Tab-separated table of C-alpha atoms in Angstrom:
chain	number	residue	atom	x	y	z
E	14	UNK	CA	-98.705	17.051	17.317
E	15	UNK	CA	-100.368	15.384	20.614
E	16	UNK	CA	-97.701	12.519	21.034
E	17	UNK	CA	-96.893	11.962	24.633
E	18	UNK	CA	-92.580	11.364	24.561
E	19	UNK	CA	-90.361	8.966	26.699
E	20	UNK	CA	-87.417	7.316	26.486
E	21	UNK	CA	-84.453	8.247	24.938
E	22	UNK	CA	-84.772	6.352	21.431
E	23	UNK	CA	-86.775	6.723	17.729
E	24	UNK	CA	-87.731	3.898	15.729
E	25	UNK	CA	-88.355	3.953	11.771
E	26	UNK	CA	-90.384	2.020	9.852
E	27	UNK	CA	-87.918	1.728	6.752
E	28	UNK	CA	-84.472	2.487	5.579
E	29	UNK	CA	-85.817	5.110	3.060
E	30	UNK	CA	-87.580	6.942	5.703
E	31	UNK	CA	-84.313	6.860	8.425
E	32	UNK	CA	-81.525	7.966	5.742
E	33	UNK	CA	-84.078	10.897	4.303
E	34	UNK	CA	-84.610	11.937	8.136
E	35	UNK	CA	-80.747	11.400	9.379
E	36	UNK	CA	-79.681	13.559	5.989
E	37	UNK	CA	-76.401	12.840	4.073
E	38	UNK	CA	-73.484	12.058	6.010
E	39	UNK	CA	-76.183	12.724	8.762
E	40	UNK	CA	-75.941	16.052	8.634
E	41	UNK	CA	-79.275	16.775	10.048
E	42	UNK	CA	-78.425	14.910	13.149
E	43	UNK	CA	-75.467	17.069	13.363
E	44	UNK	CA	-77.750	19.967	13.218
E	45	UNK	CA	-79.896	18.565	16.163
E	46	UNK	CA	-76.585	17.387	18.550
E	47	UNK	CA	-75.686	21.177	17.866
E	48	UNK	CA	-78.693	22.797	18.967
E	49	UNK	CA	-79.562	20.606	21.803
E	50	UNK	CA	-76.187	19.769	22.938
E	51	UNK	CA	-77.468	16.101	22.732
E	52	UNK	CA	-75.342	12.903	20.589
E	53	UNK	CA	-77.377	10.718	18.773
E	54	UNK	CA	-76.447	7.245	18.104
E	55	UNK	CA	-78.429	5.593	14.751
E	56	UNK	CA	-78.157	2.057	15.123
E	57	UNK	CA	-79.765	-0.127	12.164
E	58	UNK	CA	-83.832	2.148	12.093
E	59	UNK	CA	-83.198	3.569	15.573
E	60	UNK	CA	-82.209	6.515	17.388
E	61	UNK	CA	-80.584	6.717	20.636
E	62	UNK	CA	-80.449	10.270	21.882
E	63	UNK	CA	-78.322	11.185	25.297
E	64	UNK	CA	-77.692	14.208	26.503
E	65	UNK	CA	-80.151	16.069	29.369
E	66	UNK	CA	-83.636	15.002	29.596
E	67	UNK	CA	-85.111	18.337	28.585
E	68	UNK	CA	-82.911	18.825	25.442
E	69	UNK	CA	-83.453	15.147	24.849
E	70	UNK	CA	-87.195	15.289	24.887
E	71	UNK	CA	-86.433	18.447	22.762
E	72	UNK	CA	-85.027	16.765	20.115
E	73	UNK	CA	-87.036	13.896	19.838
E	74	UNK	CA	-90.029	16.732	18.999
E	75	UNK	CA	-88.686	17.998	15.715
E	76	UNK	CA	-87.709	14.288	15.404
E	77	UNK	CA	-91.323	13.410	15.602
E	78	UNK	CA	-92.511	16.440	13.529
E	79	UNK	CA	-89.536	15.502	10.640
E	80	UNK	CA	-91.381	11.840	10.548
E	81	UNK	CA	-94.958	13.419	9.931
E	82	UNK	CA	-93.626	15.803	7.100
E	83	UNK	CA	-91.740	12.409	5.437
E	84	UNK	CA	-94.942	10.368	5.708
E	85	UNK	CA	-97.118	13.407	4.168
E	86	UNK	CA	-94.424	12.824	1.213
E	87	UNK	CA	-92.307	16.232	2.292
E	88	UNK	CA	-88.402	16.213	1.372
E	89	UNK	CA	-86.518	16.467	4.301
E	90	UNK	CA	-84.014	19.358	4.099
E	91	UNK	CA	-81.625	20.806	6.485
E	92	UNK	CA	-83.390	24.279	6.130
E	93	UNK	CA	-86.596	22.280	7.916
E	94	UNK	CA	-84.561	20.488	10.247
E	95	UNK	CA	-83.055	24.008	10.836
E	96	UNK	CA	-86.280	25.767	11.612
E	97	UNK	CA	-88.173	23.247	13.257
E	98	UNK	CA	-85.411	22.594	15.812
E	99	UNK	CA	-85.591	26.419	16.169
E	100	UNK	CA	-89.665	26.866	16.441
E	101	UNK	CA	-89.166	23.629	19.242
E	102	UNK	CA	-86.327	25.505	20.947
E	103	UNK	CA	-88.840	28.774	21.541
E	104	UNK	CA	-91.095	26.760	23.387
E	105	UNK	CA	-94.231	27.098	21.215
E	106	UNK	CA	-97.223	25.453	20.545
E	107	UNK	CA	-95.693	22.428	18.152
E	108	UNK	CA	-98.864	20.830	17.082
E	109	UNK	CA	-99.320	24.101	14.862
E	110	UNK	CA	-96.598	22.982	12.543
E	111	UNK	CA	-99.022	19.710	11.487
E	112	UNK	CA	-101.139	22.208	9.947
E	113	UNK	CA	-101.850	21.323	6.177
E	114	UNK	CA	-103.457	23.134	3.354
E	115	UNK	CA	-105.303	21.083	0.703
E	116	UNK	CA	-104.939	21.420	-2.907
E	117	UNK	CA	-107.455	19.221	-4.348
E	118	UNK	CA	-106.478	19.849	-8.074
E	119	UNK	CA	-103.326	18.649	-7.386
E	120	UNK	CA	-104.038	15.919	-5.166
E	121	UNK	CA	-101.579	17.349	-2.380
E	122	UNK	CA	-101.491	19.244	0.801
E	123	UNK	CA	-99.046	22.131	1.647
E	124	UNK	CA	-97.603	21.268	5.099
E	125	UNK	CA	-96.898	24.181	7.267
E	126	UNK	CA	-92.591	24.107	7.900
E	127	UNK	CA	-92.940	26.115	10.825
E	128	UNK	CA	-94.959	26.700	13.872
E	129	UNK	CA	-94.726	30.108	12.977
E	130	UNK	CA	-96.774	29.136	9.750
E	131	UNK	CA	-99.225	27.027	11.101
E	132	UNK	CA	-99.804	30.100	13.639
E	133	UNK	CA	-100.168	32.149	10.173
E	134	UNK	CA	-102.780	29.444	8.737
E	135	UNK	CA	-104.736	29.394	11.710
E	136	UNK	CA	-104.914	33.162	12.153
E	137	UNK	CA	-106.091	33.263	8.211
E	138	UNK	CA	-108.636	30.970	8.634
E	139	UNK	CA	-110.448	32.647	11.299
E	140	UNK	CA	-110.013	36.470	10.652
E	141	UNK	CA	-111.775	38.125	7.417
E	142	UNK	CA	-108.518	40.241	7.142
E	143	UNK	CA	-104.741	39.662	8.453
E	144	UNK	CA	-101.677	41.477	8.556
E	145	UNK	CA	-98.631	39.282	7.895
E	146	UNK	CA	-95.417	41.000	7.812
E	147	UNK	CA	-91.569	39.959	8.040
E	148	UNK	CA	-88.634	39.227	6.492
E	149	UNK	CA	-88.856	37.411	2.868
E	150	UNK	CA	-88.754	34.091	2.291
E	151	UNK	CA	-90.730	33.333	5.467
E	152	UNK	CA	-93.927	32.235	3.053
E	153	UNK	CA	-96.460	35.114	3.685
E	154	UNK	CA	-97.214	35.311	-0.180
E	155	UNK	CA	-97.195	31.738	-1.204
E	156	UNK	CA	-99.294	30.387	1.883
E	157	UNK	CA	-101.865	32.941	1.121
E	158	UNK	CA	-102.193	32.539	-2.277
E	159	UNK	CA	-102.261	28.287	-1.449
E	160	UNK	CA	-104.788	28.793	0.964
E	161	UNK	CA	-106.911	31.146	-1.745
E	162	UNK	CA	-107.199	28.288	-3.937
E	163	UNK	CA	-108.405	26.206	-1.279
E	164	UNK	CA	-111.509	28.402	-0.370
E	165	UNK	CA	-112.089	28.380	-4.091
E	166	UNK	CA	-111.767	24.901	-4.982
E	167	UNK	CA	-114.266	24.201	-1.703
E	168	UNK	CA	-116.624	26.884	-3.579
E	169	UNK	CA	-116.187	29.505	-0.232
E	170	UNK	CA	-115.060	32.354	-2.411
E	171	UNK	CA	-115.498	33.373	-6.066
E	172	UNK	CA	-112.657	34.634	-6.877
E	173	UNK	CA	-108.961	35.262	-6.156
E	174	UNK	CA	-107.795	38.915	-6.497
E	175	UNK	CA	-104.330	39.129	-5.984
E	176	UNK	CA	-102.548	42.842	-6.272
E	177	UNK	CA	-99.395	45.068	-5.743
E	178	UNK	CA	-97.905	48.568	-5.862
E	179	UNK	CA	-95.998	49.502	-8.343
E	180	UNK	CA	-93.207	51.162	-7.311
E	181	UNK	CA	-90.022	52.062	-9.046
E	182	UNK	CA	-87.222	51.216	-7.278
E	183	UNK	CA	-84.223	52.806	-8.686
E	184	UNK	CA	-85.724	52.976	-12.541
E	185	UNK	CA	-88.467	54.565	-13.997
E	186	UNK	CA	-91.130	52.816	-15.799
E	187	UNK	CA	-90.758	55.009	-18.755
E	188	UNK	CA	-87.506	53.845	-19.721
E	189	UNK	CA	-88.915	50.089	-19.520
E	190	UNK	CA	-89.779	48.782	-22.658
E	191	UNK	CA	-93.034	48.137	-23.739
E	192	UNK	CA	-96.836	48.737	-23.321
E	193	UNK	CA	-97.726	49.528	-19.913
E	194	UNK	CA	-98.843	45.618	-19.168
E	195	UNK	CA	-95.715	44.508	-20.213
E	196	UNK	CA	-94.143	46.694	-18.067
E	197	UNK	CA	-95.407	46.213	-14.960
E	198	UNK	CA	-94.730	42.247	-15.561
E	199	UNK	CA	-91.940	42.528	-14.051
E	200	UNK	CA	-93.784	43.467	-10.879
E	201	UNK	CA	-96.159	41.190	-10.478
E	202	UNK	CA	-94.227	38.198	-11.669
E	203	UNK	CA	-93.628	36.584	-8.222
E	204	UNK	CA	-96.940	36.940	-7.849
E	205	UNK	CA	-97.620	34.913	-10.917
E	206	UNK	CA	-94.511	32.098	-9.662
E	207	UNK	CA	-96.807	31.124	-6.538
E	208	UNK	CA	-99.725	30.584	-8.718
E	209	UNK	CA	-97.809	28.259	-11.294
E	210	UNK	CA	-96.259	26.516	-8.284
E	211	UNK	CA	-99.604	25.921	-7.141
E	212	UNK	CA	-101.343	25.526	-10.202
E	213	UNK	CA	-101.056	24.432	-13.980
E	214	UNK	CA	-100.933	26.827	-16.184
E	215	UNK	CA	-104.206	25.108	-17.909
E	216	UNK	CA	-106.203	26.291	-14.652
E	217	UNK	CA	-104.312	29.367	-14.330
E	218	UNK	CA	-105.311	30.478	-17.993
E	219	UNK	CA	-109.196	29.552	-17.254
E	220	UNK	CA	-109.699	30.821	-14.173
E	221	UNK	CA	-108.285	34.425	-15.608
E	222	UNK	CA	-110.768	34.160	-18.376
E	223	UNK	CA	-113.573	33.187	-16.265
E	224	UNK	CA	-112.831	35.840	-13.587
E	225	UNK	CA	-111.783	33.617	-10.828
E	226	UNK	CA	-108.413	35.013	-10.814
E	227	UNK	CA	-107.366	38.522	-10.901
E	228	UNK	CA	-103.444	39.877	-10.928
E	229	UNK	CA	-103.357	43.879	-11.100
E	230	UNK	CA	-102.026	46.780	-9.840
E	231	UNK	CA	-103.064	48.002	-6.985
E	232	UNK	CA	-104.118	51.534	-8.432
E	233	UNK	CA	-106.682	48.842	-10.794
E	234	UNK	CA	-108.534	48.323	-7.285
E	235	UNK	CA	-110.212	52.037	-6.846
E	236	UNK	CA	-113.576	52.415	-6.730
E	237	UNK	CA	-114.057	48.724	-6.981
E	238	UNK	CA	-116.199	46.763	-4.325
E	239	UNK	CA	-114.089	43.575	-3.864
E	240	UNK	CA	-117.251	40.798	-2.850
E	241	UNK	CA	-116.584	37.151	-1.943
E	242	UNK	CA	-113.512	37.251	-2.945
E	243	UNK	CA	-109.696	36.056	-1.617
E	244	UNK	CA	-107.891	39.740	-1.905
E	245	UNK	CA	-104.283	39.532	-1.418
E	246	UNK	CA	-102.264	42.673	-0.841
E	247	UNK	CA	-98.153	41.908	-1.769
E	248	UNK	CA	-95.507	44.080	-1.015
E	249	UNK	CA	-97.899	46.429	1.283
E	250	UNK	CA	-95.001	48.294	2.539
E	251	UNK	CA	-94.578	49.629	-0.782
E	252	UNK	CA	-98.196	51.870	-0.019
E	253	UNK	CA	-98.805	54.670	1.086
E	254	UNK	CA	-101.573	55.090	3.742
E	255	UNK	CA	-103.928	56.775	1.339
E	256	UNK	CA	-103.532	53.784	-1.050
E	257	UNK	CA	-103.950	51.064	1.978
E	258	UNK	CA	-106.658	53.030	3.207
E	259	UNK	CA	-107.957	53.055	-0.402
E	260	UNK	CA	-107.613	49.130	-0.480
E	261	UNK	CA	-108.975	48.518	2.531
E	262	UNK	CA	-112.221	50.037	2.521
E	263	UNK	CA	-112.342	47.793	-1.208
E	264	UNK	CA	-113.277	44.561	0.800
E	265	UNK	CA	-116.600	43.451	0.517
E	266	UNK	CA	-119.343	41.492	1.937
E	267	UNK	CA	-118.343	37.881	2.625
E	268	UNK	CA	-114.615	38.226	1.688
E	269	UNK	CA	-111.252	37.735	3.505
E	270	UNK	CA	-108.356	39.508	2.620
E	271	UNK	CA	-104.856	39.406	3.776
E	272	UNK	CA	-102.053	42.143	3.577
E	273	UNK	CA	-98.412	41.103	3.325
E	274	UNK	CA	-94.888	43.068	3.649
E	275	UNK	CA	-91.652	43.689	4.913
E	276	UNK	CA	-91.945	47.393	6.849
E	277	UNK	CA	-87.642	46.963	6.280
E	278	UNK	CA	-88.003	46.455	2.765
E	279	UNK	CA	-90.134	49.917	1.525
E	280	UNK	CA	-89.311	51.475	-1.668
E	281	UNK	CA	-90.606	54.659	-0.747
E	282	UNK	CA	-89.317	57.968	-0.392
E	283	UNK	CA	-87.759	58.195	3.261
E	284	UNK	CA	-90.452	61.317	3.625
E	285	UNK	CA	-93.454	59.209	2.966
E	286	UNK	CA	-95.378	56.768	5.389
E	287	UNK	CA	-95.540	53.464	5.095
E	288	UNK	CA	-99.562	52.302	4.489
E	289	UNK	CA	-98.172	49.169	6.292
E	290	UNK	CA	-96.465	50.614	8.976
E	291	UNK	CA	-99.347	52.868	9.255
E	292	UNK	CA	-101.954	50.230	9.522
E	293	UNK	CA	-99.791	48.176	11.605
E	294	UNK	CA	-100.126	50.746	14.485
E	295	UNK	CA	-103.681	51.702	14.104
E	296	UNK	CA	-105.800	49.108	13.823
E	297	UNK	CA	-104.561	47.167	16.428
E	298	UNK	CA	-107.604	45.861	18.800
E	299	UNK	CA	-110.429	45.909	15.990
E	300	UNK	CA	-112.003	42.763	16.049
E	301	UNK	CA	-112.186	40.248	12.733
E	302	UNK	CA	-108.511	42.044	12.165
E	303	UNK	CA	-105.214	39.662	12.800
E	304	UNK	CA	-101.667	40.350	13.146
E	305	UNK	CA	-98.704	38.051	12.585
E	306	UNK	CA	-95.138	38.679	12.524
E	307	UNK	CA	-92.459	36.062	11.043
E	308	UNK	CA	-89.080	36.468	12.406
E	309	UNK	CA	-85.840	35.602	10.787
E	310	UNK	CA	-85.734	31.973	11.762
E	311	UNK	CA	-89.129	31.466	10.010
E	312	UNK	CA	-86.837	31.794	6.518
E	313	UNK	CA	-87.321	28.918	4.903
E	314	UNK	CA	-84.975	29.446	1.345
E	315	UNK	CA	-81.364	28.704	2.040
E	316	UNK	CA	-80.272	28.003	5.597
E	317	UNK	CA	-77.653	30.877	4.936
E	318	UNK	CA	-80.371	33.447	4.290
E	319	UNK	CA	-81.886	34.119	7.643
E	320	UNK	CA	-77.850	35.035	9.077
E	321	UNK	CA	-77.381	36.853	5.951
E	322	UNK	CA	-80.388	39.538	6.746
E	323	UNK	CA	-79.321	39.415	10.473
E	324	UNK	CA	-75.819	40.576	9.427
E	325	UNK	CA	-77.475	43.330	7.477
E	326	UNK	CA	-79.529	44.252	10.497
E	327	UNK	CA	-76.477	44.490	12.922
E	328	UNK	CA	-74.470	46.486	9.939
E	329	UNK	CA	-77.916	49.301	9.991
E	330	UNK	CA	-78.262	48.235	6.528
């Protein structure tokens, strides 16, 4: 977002577009006089802001940002309001958070709710392979998996292979019920909750048949050659560094691939390495290879959640 800011005051085109942006009982004005230590005064489709000009200017940025994501038809929540006013406070690059991903089988775009995320998009779309790793709920799996089916709706990949460990956390797979597909289900089933967010389960069904779209295990990857293809690695901090070393040298010739996880979050034995920690701190500096971090404020489920992991953090949880 290039707009060039003065004044003190917002206009809005419509009532519909002002209450959505102002929240009930303008709560996500409250949110903004909080942050910024600024009042804001609505007054019929306008905004007066006062307050210092910095924190002023400030707040009519996320302002600006929440009137792009209501005119791309994206609900306003306080969560957004929450972490934009946070991404403006840092004092990045804000035009990032503009960043959209097409979906042209459902006739809508995926707009980026943080700068953080548009950073994410950006680094995705220019590296064949990128690390992203932070806390959940930040968007790592579902952007990469929305930004998959872009490249293969635009014909610039094949396929979509999307995989995981499987690692038992607290319960052993023999005492699941079941064949062995049914049950690692329960493993790969968020997996499967981007794709049907993304996709109707009419398109999900015939791109499996056809190939287009793969779901497996990560052990289902060895001594594969993974060729212009989307590869998505979820939950990499669930790997060891054999098995990310393993997945790695998978990717083939005109493919990108992209390697999510939480380093916080293993379900490992404490004795054994991380292949995401690992890889984190070795292959830093090799060119074509990307690194992003989300922090906490990039959570984008329940305003509560990001201060929920914090407290965990401070408690050594």
């Amino acid at each position: 977002m290039n707009k060039k800011i003065s004044g003190n005051k917002i206009k809005f085109k419509d009532n519909e577009s002002f209450i959505s942006i102002c929240g009930i009982n303008d709560k996500n004005l409250e949110v903004l006089e909080d942050k910024f230590n600024v009042s804001i005064y609505p007054k019929g489709n306008e905004l007066t802001i006062e307050g210092d000009s910095n924190k002023i200017e400030d707040t009519l940025k996320v302002l600006y940002i929440l009137k792009d994501l209501y005119n791309s038809s994206n609900e306003i929540t306080i969560q957004k309001v929450i972490s934009i006013a946070d991404n403006i406070e840092s004092g990045k690059e804000n035009q990032l958070i503009s960043m959209r991903i097409k979906l042209p089988y459902l006739g809508r775009n995926i707009q980026m709710k943080t700068i953080s995320q548009g950073e994410y998009l950006y680094k995705m779309q220019r590296s064949d392979i990128v690390f992203a790793s932070g806390a959940a709920g930040t968007g790592k799996t579902f952007l990469s998996v929305a930004y998959a089916i872009n490249l293969l709706s635009e014909g610039k990949v094949e396929r979509i292979i999307i995989t995981r460990p499987v690692v038992e956390a607290g319960e052993s797979l023999g005492y699941l019920p079941g064949d062995f597909k049914e049950k690692i289900s329960p493993y790969m089933r968020p997996v499967y909750d981007a794709l049907y967010s993304l996709l109707s389960s009419d398109i999900i069904l015939r791109y499996t048949e056809e190939g287009k779209i793969e779901v497996a295990p990560l052990a289902y990857m060895r001594g594969r050659t993974l060729s212009k293809a989307f590869i998505i690695l979820d939950e990499a901090q669930n790997t060891t560094v054999s098995q990310m070393k393993m997945f790695l040298s998978r990717i083939g010739e005109k493919s990108k691939a992209v390697i999510t996880g939480d380093v916080s979050q293993s379900d490992l034995p404490s004795n054994v390495e991380s292949g995401l920690e690992n890889a984190l701190k070795i292959l830093k500096g090799i060119s074509g290879i990307s690194f992003h971090h989300f922090d906490k404020k990039d959570v984008i489920r329940h305003h509560l959640v990001s201060e929920i992991l914090a407290a965990y953090d401070n408690a050594g949880k």
